[in-house]
PDB file of C-alpha atoms in Angstrom:
ATOM      1  CA  UNK A 236      62.442  74.725 111.906  1.00 58.00           C
ATOM      2  CA  UNK A 237      60.520  76.802 109.353  1.00 64.00           C
ATOM      3  CA  UNK A 238      62.110  79.975 110.704  1.00 63.00           C
ATOM      4  CA  UNK A 239      65.598  78.457 110.564  1.00 60.00           C
ATOM      5  CA  UNK A 240      65.063  77.275 106.991  1.00 65.00           C
ATOM      6  CA  UNK A 241      63.766  80.730 106.062  1.00 66.00           C
ATOM      7  CA  UNK A 242      66.899  82.431 107.395  1.00 63.00           C
ATOM      8  CA  UNK A 243      69.076  79.780 105.707  1.00 61.00           C
ATOM      9  CA  UNK A 244      67.446  80.555 102.352  1.00 66.00           C
ATOM     10  CA  UNK A 245      67.926  84.292 102.854  1.00 68.00           C
ATOM     11  CA  UNK A 246      71.580  83.869 103.785  1.00 66.00           C
ATOM     12  CA  UNK A 247      72.242  81.567 100.812  1.00 64.00           C
ATOM     13  CA  UNK A 248      70.575  84.051  98.439  1.00 69.00           C
ATOM     14  CA  UNK A 249      72.629  86.931  99.880  1.00 69.00           C
ATOM     15  CA  UNK A 250      75.933  85.059  99.504  1.00 67.00           C
ATOM     16  CA  UNK A 251      74.950  83.947  95.992  1.00 67.00           C
ATOM     17  CA  UNK A 252      74.196  87.491  94.889  1.00 70.00           C
ATOM     18  CA  UNK A 253      77.540  88.775  96.188  1.00 67.00           C
ATOM     19  CA  UNK A 254      79.465  85.852  94.692  1.00 69.00           C
ATOM     20  CA  UNK A 255      77.883  86.408  91.257  1.00 70.00           C
ATOM     21  CA  UNK A 256      79.147  89.994  91.279  1.00 68.00           C
ATOM     22  CA  UNK A 257      82.684  88.803  92.063  1.00 66.00           C
ATOM     23  CA  UNK A 258      82.558  86.641  88.902  1.00 69.00           C
ATOM     24  CA  UNK A 259      81.273  89.366  86.559  1.00 71.00           C
ATOM     25  CA  UNK A 260      83.447  91.304  84.120  1.00 72.00           C
ATOM     26  CA  UNK A 261      81.966  93.353  81.272  1.00 77.00           C
ATOM     27  CA  UNK A 262      80.077  90.865  79.051  1.00 81.00           C
ATOM     28  CA  UNK A 263      81.118  87.826  81.078  1.00 80.00           C
ATOM     29  CA  UNK A 264      79.112  86.501  84.000  1.00 79.00           C
ATOM     30  CA  UNK A 265      78.202  83.324  85.857  1.00 78.00           C
ATOM     31  CA  UNK A 266      74.809  81.910  86.731  1.00 79.00           C
ATOM     32  CA  UNK A 267      75.291  80.424  90.182  1.00 75.00           C
ATOM     33  CA  UNK A 268      71.626  80.137  91.098  1.00 76.00           C
ATOM     34  CA  UNK A 269      70.854  77.283  93.473  1.00 74.00           C
ATOM     35  CA  UNK A 270      69.833  73.924  92.011  1.00 76.00           C
ATOM     36  CA  UNK A 271      67.751  73.003  95.075  1.00 75.00           C
ATOM     37  CA  UNK A 272      66.779  74.557  98.422  1.00 74.00           C
ATOM     38  CA  UNK A 273      69.663  74.760 100.934  1.00 73.00           C
ATOM     39  CA  UNK A 274      70.017  71.720 103.174  1.00 75.00           C
ATOM     40  CA  UNK A 275      70.260  72.103 106.935  1.00 73.00           C
ATOM     41  CA  UNK A 276      72.864  69.812 108.500  1.00 73.00           C
ATOM     42  CA  UNK A 277      73.618  69.422 112.169  1.00 73.00           C
ATOM     43  CA  UNK A 278      76.334  72.078 112.170  1.00 72.00           C
ATOM     44  CA  UNK A 279      76.248  73.765 108.744  1.00 73.00           C
ATOM     45  CA  UNK A 280      74.090  74.864 105.809  1.00 73.00           C
ATOM     46  CA  UNK A 281      74.771  73.252 102.445  1.00 76.00           C
ATOM     47  CA  UNK A 282      73.724  74.720  99.085  1.00 73.00           C
ATOM     48  CA  UNK A 283      74.518  73.587  95.540  1.00 76.00           C
ATOM     49  CA  UNK A 284      74.720  76.057  92.633  1.00 76.00           C
ATOM     50  CA  UNK A 285      74.825  75.855  88.838  1.00 76.00           C
ATOM     51  CA  UNK A 286      78.109  77.523  87.902  1.00 76.00           C
ATOM     52  CA  UNK A 287      77.004  78.152  84.285  1.00 78.00           C
ATOM     53  CA  UNK A 288      78.798  80.660  82.080  1.00 80.00           C
ATOM     54  CA  UNK A 289      76.709  83.613  80.884  1.00 80.00           C
ATOM     55  CA  UNK A 290      78.365  84.738  77.686  1.00 80.00           C
ATOM     56  CA  UNK A 291      76.509  85.427  74.436  1.00 81.00           C
ATOM     57  CA  UNK A 292      74.910  82.182  73.226  1.00 76.00           C
ATOM     58  CA  UNK A 293      77.635  79.910  74.508  1.00 74.00           C
ATOM     59  CA  UNK A 294      76.417  76.570  75.854  1.00 66.00           C
ATOM     60  CA  UNK A 295      78.889  75.347  78.482  1.00 64.00           C
ATOM     61  CA  UNK A 296      79.945  71.730  78.812  1.00 60.00           C
ATOM     62  CA  UNK A 297      79.737  70.113  82.232  1.00 59.00           C
ATOM     63  CA  UNK A 298      81.754  67.256  83.688  1.00 59.00           C
ATOM     64  CA  UNK A 299      80.442  65.172  86.555  1.00 59.00           C
ATOM     65  CA  UNK A 300      82.340  66.100  89.697  1.00 61.00           C
ATOM     66  CA  UNK A 301      83.790  63.687  92.240  1.00 63.00           C
ATOM     67  CA  UNK A 302      83.269  66.177  95.086  1.00 66.00           C
ATOM     68  CA  UNK A 303      80.863  65.583  97.951  1.00 69.00           C
ATOM     69  CA  UNK A 304      80.223  68.210 100.665  1.00 68.00           C
ATOM     70  CA  UNK A 305      80.664  65.510 103.308  1.00 69.00           C
ATOM     71  CA  UNK A 306      84.363  65.456 102.370  1.00 70.00           C
ATOM     72  CA  UNK A 307      84.857  68.830 104.089  1.00 74.00           C
ATOM     73  CA  UNK A 308      85.599  69.477 107.721  1.00 75.00           C
ATOM     74  CA  UNK A 309      83.725  72.218 109.594  1.00 75.00           C
ATOM     75  CA  UNK A 310      86.591  74.247 111.044  1.00 82.00           C
ATOM     76  CA  UNK A 311      85.851  77.325 108.882  1.00 85.00           C
ATOM     77  CA  UNK A 312      82.802  79.564 108.615  1.00 82.00           C
ATOM     78  CA  UNK A 313      82.482  79.400 104.842  1.00 83.00           C
ATOM     79  CA  UNK A 314      83.523  76.948 102.133  1.00 85.00           C
ATOM     80  CA  UNK A 315      83.362  77.439  98.367  1.00 84.00           C
ATOM     81  CA  UNK A 316      83.747  74.425  96.112  1.00 85.00           C
ATOM     82  CA  UNK A 317      84.491  75.308  92.478  1.00 86.00           C
ATOM     83  CA  UNK A 318      84.682  72.763  89.678  1.00 86.00           C
ATOM     84  CA  UNK A 319      87.433  73.163  87.077  1.00 88.00           C
ATOM     85  CA  UNK A 320      84.844  73.523  84.286  1.00 85.00           C
ATOM     86  CA  UNK A 321      83.726  76.839  85.853  1.00 85.00           C
ATOM     87  CA  UNK A 322      87.234  78.319  85.573  1.00 86.00           C
ATOM     88  CA  UNK A 323      87.822  76.794  82.119  1.00 87.00           C
ATOM     89  CA  UNK A 324      84.612  78.377  80.826  1.00 86.00           C
ATOM     90  CA  UNK A 325      85.619  81.754  82.242  1.00 84.00           C
ATOM     91  CA  UNK A 326      89.021  81.407  80.536  1.00 88.00           C
ATOM     92  CA  UNK A 327      87.256  80.578  77.260  1.00 88.00           C
ATOM     93  CA  UNK A 328      85.083  83.694  77.496  1.00 87.00           C
ATOM     94  CA  UNK A 329      88.107  85.839  78.395  1.00 86.00           C
ATOM     95  CA  UNK A 330      89.878  84.548  75.279  1.00 90.00           C
ATOM     96  CA  UNK A 331      86.865  85.234  73.063  1.00 89.00           C
ATOM     97  CA  UNK A 332      86.616  88.771  74.476  1.00 88.00           C
ATOM     98  CA  UNK A 333      90.324  89.373  73.713  1.00 88.00           C
ATOM     99  CA  UNK A 334      91.044  89.949  77.389  1.00 84.00           C
ATOM    100  CA  UNK A 335      94.106  87.687  77.440  1.00 87.00           C
ATOM    101  CA  UNK A 336      96.299  90.301  75.788  1.00 88.00           C
ATOM    102  CA  UNK A 337      99.183  92.167  77.397  1.00 86.00           C
ATOM    103  CA  UNK A 338     101.617  94.845  76.260  1.00 86.00           C
ATOM    104  CA  UNK A 339     104.895  95.376  78.092  1.00 86.00           C
ATOM    105  CA  UNK A 340     107.204  98.280  77.322  1.00 85.00           C
ATOM    106  CA  UNK A 341     109.460 100.943  78.838  1.00 79.00           C
ATOM    107  CA  UNK A 342     110.749 100.495  82.384  1.00 81.00           C
ATOM    108  CA  UNK A 343     108.647  97.394  82.949  1.00 82.00           C
ATOM    109  CA  UNK A 344     110.300  95.658  79.990  1.00 81.00           C
ATOM    110  CA  UNK A 345     113.757  96.807  81.105  1.00 79.00           C
ATOM    111  CA  UNK A 346     113.143  95.260  84.528  1.00 79.00           C
ATOM    112  CA  UNK A 347     112.198  91.915  82.965  1.00 77.00           C
ATOM    113  CA  UNK A 348     115.377  91.740  80.900  1.00 75.00           C
ATOM    114  CA  UNK A 349     117.441  92.963  83.849  1.00 75.00           C
ATOM    115  CA  UNK A 350     116.127  90.128  86.021  1.00 73.00           C
ATOM    116  CA  UNK A 351     117.109  87.649  83.318  1.00 71.00           C
ATOM    117  CA  UNK A 352     120.649  89.006  82.860  1.00 71.00           C
ATOM    118  CA  UNK A 353     122.182  85.944  84.553  1.00 72.00           C
ATOM    119  CA  UNK A 354     120.450  83.597  82.119  1.00 71.00           C
ATOM    120  CA  UNK A 355     121.413  85.209  78.809  1.00 72.00           C
ATOM    121  CA  UNK A 356     124.621  86.774  77.434  1.00 72.00           C
ATOM    122  CA  UNK A 357     124.605  90.612  77.487  1.00 68.00           C
ATOM    123  CA  UNK A 358     125.175  90.829  73.742  1.00 77.00           C
ATOM    124  CA  UNK A 359     121.930  88.955  73.054  1.00 79.00           C
ATOM    125  CA  UNK A 360     119.788  92.081  73.426  1.00 75.00           C
ATOM    126  CA  UNK A 361     121.982  94.003  71.000  1.00 76.00           C
ATOM    127  CA  UNK A 362     121.681  91.171  68.498  1.00 80.00           C
ATOM    128  CA  UNK A 363     117.941  90.844  69.036  1.00 80.00           C
ATOM    129  CA  UNK A 364     117.250  94.583  68.841  1.00 76.00           C
ATOM    130  CA  UNK A 365     120.046  96.135  66.764  1.00 77.00           C
ATOM    131  CA  UNK A 366     119.848  99.896  66.988  1.00 76.00           C
ATOM    132  CA  UNK A 367     116.725  99.799  69.236  1.00 77.00           C
ATOM    133  CA  UNK A 368     116.746 100.490  72.986  1.00 78.00           C
ATOM    134  CA  UNK A 369     114.529  98.601  75.419  1.00 77.00           C
ATOM    135  CA  UNK A 370     112.888 101.930  76.230  1.00 80.00           C
ATOM    136  CA  UNK A 371     111.635 102.037  72.636  1.00 83.00           C
ATOM    137  CA  UNK A 372     110.538  98.399  72.504  1.00 85.00           C
ATOM    138  CA  UNK A 373     107.144  96.815  73.143  1.00 87.00           C
ATOM    139  CA  UNK A 374     106.350  93.139  73.714  1.00 88.00           C
ATOM    140  CA  UNK A 375     102.796  92.023  72.997  1.00 89.00           C
ATOM    141  CA  UNK A 376     101.449  88.633  74.064  1.00 91.00           C
ATOM    142  CA  UNK A 377      98.033  87.110  73.420  1.00 92.00           C
ATOM    143  CA  UNK A 378      96.252  83.783  73.534  1.00 92.00           C
ATOM    144  CA  UNK A 379      95.998  82.030  70.179  1.00 95.00           C
ATOM    145  CA  UNK A 380      93.439  79.546  71.493  1.00 94.00           C
ATOM    146  CA  UNK A 381      91.462  79.265  74.754  1.00 92.00           C
ATOM    147  CA  UNK A 382      93.670  78.102  77.636  1.00 93.00           C
ATOM    148  CA  UNK A 383      92.802  74.789  79.297  1.00 93.00           C
ATOM    149  CA  UNK A 384      92.574  74.949  83.093  1.00 93.00           C
ATOM    150  CA  UNK A 385      92.536  71.889  85.344  1.00 94.00           C
ATOM    151  CA  UNK A 386      92.850  71.391  89.079  1.00 94.00           C
ATOM    152  CA  UNK A 387      95.313  68.891  90.501  1.00 95.00           C
ATOM    153  CA  UNK A 388      96.547  68.263  94.077  1.00 95.00           C
ATOM    154  CA  UNK A 389      99.838  69.998  93.182  1.00 95.00           C
ATOM    155  CA  UNK A 390      98.080  73.158  91.971  1.00 95.00           C
ATOM    156  CA  UNK A 391      96.179  74.674  89.051  1.00 95.00           C
ATOM    157  CA  UNK A 392      97.547  73.473  85.728  1.00 96.00           C
ATOM    158  CA  UNK A 393      97.224  75.919  82.827  1.00 95.00           C
ATOM    159  CA  UNK A 394      97.964  74.747  79.294  1.00 95.00           C
ATOM    160  CA  UNK A 395      98.054  77.601  76.783  1.00 94.00           C
ATOM    161  CA  UNK A 396      99.000  78.289  73.184  1.00 95.00           C
ATOM    162  CA  UNK A 397     100.153  81.900  72.943  1.00 94.00           C
ATOM    163  CA  UNK A 398     101.791  84.304  70.527  1.00 94.00           C
ATOM    164  CA  UNK A 399     104.493  86.882  71.245  1.00 92.00           C
ATOM    165  CA  UNK A 400     105.482  89.862  69.126  1.00 90.00           C
ATOM    166  CA  UNK A 401     108.545  92.009  69.839  1.00 87.00           C
ATOM    167  CA  UNK A 402     108.509  95.332  68.054  1.00 85.00           C
ATOM    168  CA  UNK A 403     109.769  98.896  68.099  1.00 80.00           C
ATOM    169  CA  UNK A 404     107.258 101.381  69.499  1.00 77.00           C
ATOM    170  CA  UNK A 405     107.467 103.560  66.389  1.00 73.00           C
ATOM    171  CA  UNK A 406     107.110 100.662  63.941  1.00 65.00           C
ATOM    172  CA  UNK A 407     103.782 101.104  62.144  1.00 54.00           C
ATOM    173  CA  UNK A 408     104.139  98.038  59.945  1.00 59.00           C
ATOM    174  CA  UNK A 409     101.723  95.140  60.332  1.00 50.00           C
ATOM    175  CA  UNK A 410     104.399  92.656  61.354  1.00 50.00           C
ATOM    176  CA  UNK A 411     106.800  92.899  64.302  1.00 60.00           C
ATOM    177  CA  UNK A 412     110.562  92.453  64.335  1.00 79.00           C
ATOM    178  CA  UNK A 413     110.292  89.088  66.093  1.00 88.00           C
ATOM    179  CA  UNK A 414     107.202  86.894  66.176  1.00 91.00           C
ATOM    180  CA  UNK A 415     106.777  83.423  67.615  1.00 93.00           C
ATOM    181  CA  UNK A 416     104.157  81.094  69.016  1.00 94.00           C
ATOM    182  CA  UNK A 417     104.603  78.819  71.983  1.00 94.00           C
ATOM    183  CA  UNK A 418     103.031  76.018  73.963  1.00 95.00           C
ATOM    184  CA  UNK A 419     103.079  76.720  77.693  1.00 94.00           C
ATOM    185  CA  UNK A 420     102.320  74.316  80.525  1.00 95.00           C
ATOM    186  CA  UNK A 421     102.332  75.984  83.940  1.00 95.00           C
ATOM    187  CA  UNK A 422     101.360  74.884  87.445  1.00 96.00           C
ATOM    188  CA  UNK A 423     100.132  77.749  89.623  1.00 95.00           C
ATOM    189  CA  UNK A 424      99.558  78.014  93.380  1.00 95.00           C
ATOM    190  CA  UNK A 425      96.980  80.547  94.572  1.00 94.00           C
ATOM    191  CA  UNK A 426      96.683  82.290  97.924  1.00 93.00           C
ATOM    192  CA  UNK A 427      94.876  85.286  99.380  1.00 91.00           C
ATOM    193  CA  UNK A 428      96.408  87.649 101.928  1.00 90.00           C
ATOM    194  CA  UNK A 429      96.242  91.342 102.797  1.00 87.00           C
ATOM    195  CA  UNK A 430      93.198  91.702 100.516  1.00 87.00           C
ATOM    196  CA  UNK A 431      95.127  90.536  97.452  1.00 89.00           C
ATOM    197  CA  UNK A 432      94.959  87.367  95.387  1.00 90.00           C
ATOM    198  CA  UNK A 433      98.451  85.996  94.762  1.00 92.00           C
ATOM    199  CA  UNK A 434      99.459  83.581  91.992  1.00 93.00           C
ATOM    200  CA  UNK A 435     102.833  81.848  91.910  1.00 92.00           C
ATOM    201  CA  UNK A 436     104.143  79.644  89.104  1.00 92.00           C
ATOM    202  CA  UNK A 437     105.752  76.549  90.657  1.00 91.00           C
ATOM    203  CA  UNK A 438     106.635  74.684  87.468  1.00 90.00           C
ATOM    204  CA  UNK A 439     106.612  75.569  83.790  1.00 90.00           C
ATOM    205  CA  UNK A 440     107.428  74.082  80.422  1.00 92.00           C
ATOM    206  CA  UNK A 441     107.766  76.112  77.213  1.00 92.00           C
ATOM    207  CA  UNK A 442     108.102  75.072  73.594  1.00 93.00           C
ATOM    208  CA  UNK A 443     108.668  77.853  71.061  1.00 92.00           C
ATOM    209  CA  UNK A 444     107.551  77.219  67.499  1.00 87.00           C
ATOM    210  CA  UNK A 445     106.865  79.094  64.262  1.00 85.00           C
ATOM    211  CA  UNK A 446     109.493  81.753  64.939  1.00 91.00           C
ATOM    212  CA  UNK A 447     109.923  84.617  62.445  1.00 89.00           C
ATOM    213  CA  UNK A 448     112.535  87.389  62.466  1.00 87.00           C
ATOM    214  CA  UNK A 449     114.209  89.782  60.006  1.00 83.00           C
ATOM    215  CA  UNK A 450     117.486  89.121  58.243  1.00 81.00           C
ATOM    216  CA  UNK A 451     119.389  91.816  60.174  1.00 79.00           C
ATOM    217  CA  UNK A 452     119.248  89.619  63.296  1.00 81.00           C
ATOM    218  CA  UNK A 453     122.461  87.613  62.976  1.00 80.00           C
ATOM    219  CA  UNK A 454     121.563  84.965  65.567  1.00 82.00           C
ATOM    220  CA  UNK A 455     120.808  81.520  64.243  1.00 85.00           C
ATOM    221  CA  UNK A 456     117.304  80.226  64.962  1.00 87.00           C
ATOM    222  CA  UNK A 457     118.397  77.605  67.515  1.00 88.00           C
ATOM    223  CA  UNK A 458     120.277  80.198  69.592  1.00 86.00           C
ATOM    224  CA  UNK A 459     117.431  82.713  69.348  1.00 87.00           C
ATOM    225  CA  UNK A 460     114.909  80.073  70.396  1.00 89.00           C
ATOM    226  CA  UNK A 461     117.064  78.995  73.335  1.00 87.00           C
ATOM    227  CA  UNK A 462     117.555  82.527  74.693  1.00 85.00           C
ATOM    228  CA  UNK A 463     113.888  83.450  74.293  1.00 87.00           C
ATOM    229  CA  UNK A 464     112.792  80.295  76.121  1.00 88.00           C
ATOM    230  CA  UNK A 465     115.103  81.180  79.016  1.00 85.00           C
ATOM    231  CA  UNK A 466     113.750  84.732  79.272  1.00 83.00           C
ATOM    232  CA  UNK A 467     110.142  83.538  79.162  1.00 87.00           C
ATOM    233  CA  UNK A 468     110.754  80.783  81.704  1.00 86.00           C
ATOM    234  CA  UNK A 469     112.817  82.813  84.198  1.00 81.00           C
ATOM    235  CA  UNK A 470     110.930  86.112  84.231  1.00 79.00           C
ATOM    236  CA  UNK A 471     108.200  86.155  81.569  1.00 83.00           C
ATOM    237  CA  UNK A 472     105.809  83.553  82.947  1.00 88.00           C
ATOM    238  CA  UNK A 473     106.319  84.490  86.638  1.00 86.00           C
ATOM    239  CA  UNK A 474     105.588  88.111  85.665  1.00 83.00           C
ATOM    240  CA  UNK A 475     102.438  87.193  83.721  1.00 83.00           C
ATOM    241  CA  UNK A 476     101.157  84.851  86.447  1.00 88.00           C
ATOM    242  CA  UNK A 477     101.702  87.503  89.115  1.00 86.00           C
ATOM    243  CA  UNK A 478      99.926  90.110  86.968  1.00 83.00           C
ATOM    244  CA  UNK A 479      96.900  87.798  86.618  1.00 83.00           C
ATOM    245  CA  UNK A 480      96.582  87.772  90.403  1.00 84.00           C
ATOM    246  CA  UNK A 481      96.547  91.578  90.455  1.00 84.00           C
ATOM    247  CA  UNK A 482      94.002  91.727  87.629  1.00 80.00           C
ATOM    248  CA  UNK A 483      91.642  89.262  89.321  1.00 81.00           C
ATOM    249  CA  UNK A 484      91.986  91.142  92.619  1.00 84.00           C
ATOM    250  CA  UNK A 485      90.947  94.369  90.854  1.00 80.00           C
ATOM    251  CA  UNK A 486      87.968  92.628  89.205  1.00 75.00           C
ATOM    252  CA  UNK A 487      86.691  91.252  92.525  1.00 76.00           C
ATOM    253  CA  UNK A 488      87.371  94.479  94.409  1.00 79.00           C
ATOM    254  CA  UNK A 489      85.244  96.288  91.844  1.00 75.00           C
ATOM    255  CA  UNK A 490      82.385  94.238  93.271  1.00 68.00           C
ATOM    256  CA  UNK A 491      83.327  94.974  96.868  1.00 73.00           C
ATOM    257  CA  UNK A 492      85.420  91.983  97.972  1.00 75.00           C
ATOM    258  CA  UNK A 493      87.895  94.266  99.732  1.00 78.00           C
ATOM    259  CA  UNK A 494      85.068  95.438 102.034  1.00 74.00           C
ATOM    260  CA  UNK A 495      84.927  92.014 103.700  1.00 76.00           C
ATOM    261  CA  UNK A 496      87.290  90.838 106.398  1.00 81.00           C
ATOM    262  CA  UNK A 497      88.694  87.619 104.945  1.00 86.00           C
ATOM    263  CA  UNK A 498      90.250  85.702 107.840  1.00 88.00           C
ATOM    264  CA  UNK A 499      92.756  82.836 107.482  1.00 90.00           C
ATOM    265  CA  UNK A 500      91.754  81.915 103.916  1.00 91.00           C
ATOM    266  CA  UNK A 501      93.021  78.722 102.291  1.00 93.00           C
ATOM    267  CA  UNK A 502      92.835  77.763  98.620  1.00 94.00           C
ATOM    268  CA  UNK A 503      93.266  74.005  98.229  1.00 93.00           C
ATOM    269  CA  UNK A 504      93.247  72.254  94.866  1.00 94.00           C
ATOM    270  CA  UNK A 505      92.100  68.671  94.390  1.00 91.00           C
ATOM    271  CA  UNK A 506      91.587  66.456  91.366  1.00 90.00           C
ATOM    272  CA  UNK A 507      89.003  68.326  89.276  1.00 89.00           C
ATOM    273  CA  UNK A 508      87.997  71.003  91.787  1.00 90.00           C
ATOM    274  CA  UNK A 509      89.270  73.615  94.224  1.00 91.00           C
ATOM    275  CA  UNK A 510      88.148  74.463  97.753  1.00 91.00           C
ATOM    276  CA  UNK A 511      88.327  78.017  99.115  1.00 90.00           C
ATOM    277  CA  UNK A 512      87.767  77.934 102.881  1.00 91.00           C
ATOM    278  CA  UNK A 513      87.772  80.912 105.189  1.00 90.00           C
ATOM    279  CA  UNK A 514      86.383  82.764 108.136  1.00 88.00           C
ATOM    280  CA  UNK A 515      84.981  86.197 107.412  1.00 80.00           C
ATOM    281  CA  UNK A 516      83.517  89.334 108.893  1.00 75.00           C
ATOM    282  CA  UNK A 517      80.607  91.303 107.422  1.00 68.00           C
ATOM    283  CA  UNK A 518      81.168  94.993 106.744  1.00 67.00           C
ATOM    284  CA  UNK A 519      78.797  96.953 108.958  1.00 67.00           C
ATOM    285  CA  UNK A 520      76.842  98.537 106.089  1.00 65.00           C
ATOM    286  CA  UNK A 521      76.364  95.205 104.293  1.00 65.00           C
ATOM    287  CA  UNK A 522      75.181  93.534 107.484  1.00 66.00           C
ATOM    288  CA  UNK A 523      72.756  96.405 108.049  1.00 71.00           C
ATOM    289  CA  UNK A 524      71.534  96.112 104.455  1.00 70.00           C
ATOM    290  CA  UNK A 525      71.046  92.347 104.835  1.00 65.00           C
ATOM    291  CA  UNK A 526      69.105  92.756 108.092  1.00 67.00           C
ATOM    292  CA  UNK A 527      66.901  95.516 106.638  1.00 71.00           C
ATOM    293  CA  UNK A 528      65.988  93.408 103.624  1.00 65.00           C
ATOM    294  CA  UNK A 529      65.317  90.445 105.894  1.00 62.00           C
ATOM    295  CA  UNK A 530      62.981  92.494 108.105  1.00 61.00           C
ATOM    296  CA  UNK A 531      61.206  94.026 105.103  1.00 66.00           C
ATOM    297  CA  UNK A 532      60.387  90.560 103.800  1.00 61.00           C
ATOM    298  CA  UNK A 533      58.745  89.525 107.064  1.00 57.00           C
TER     299      UNK A 533
END
């Protein structure tokens, strides 16, 4: 059994090293070193890892999890259990690094408003942007405070407090034409297919507050708030959620995720944690690298 345990340790260390790279972005990283030697079960290898945020001098807070590995079946080759505090800490670091900022303009902005044309009267855009075309408009959004992320059986619940500024591209003043802050509560379902991570918003609630706009906008505040909430709900949040899937795919692919054959993956949320379960195939060069390192350590 010594030889089996030796190989189990090597395999766990290899998977850990690759997984750490998938969770790295610029100054943000995760310490997922094992908390104890891997445990050999009758039909699988079990290893527990820290999941601690590596970001400046931040000291992460941990909640006790209700998950036990025995709760899993063994129909897949590989299972990842991730506690919600891991994702919340990553979201905190992303906020502190000013990564939760987006700018939408030009054709992309025109498409968003076009998709919402059934929800708002056509004259609204003329009243919102008098004398300014969508082509010359930019919408900036950013997180005002760190988003809270929690896992529930119905999906991943994201509660955020964000700011939105609508401005003309050639406006060099400090303040935008329209500025508002909003509370957003969104439930997101995640999936992985064709080497892409997909996010879909299944429910959303929006409350706009602290709205500011110039006097040449003739809309009353209640009407302006109502139309903006419709645009954000119908196309804004779905667009942002979908973009986050593309961004996270790019981050993980930078570390080589696309080189693996991910087979029949499932992402299943539970109360307080998420399970990613999958079959996979090693790329030939990574398998060769793993075997060479294994032989060199003999």
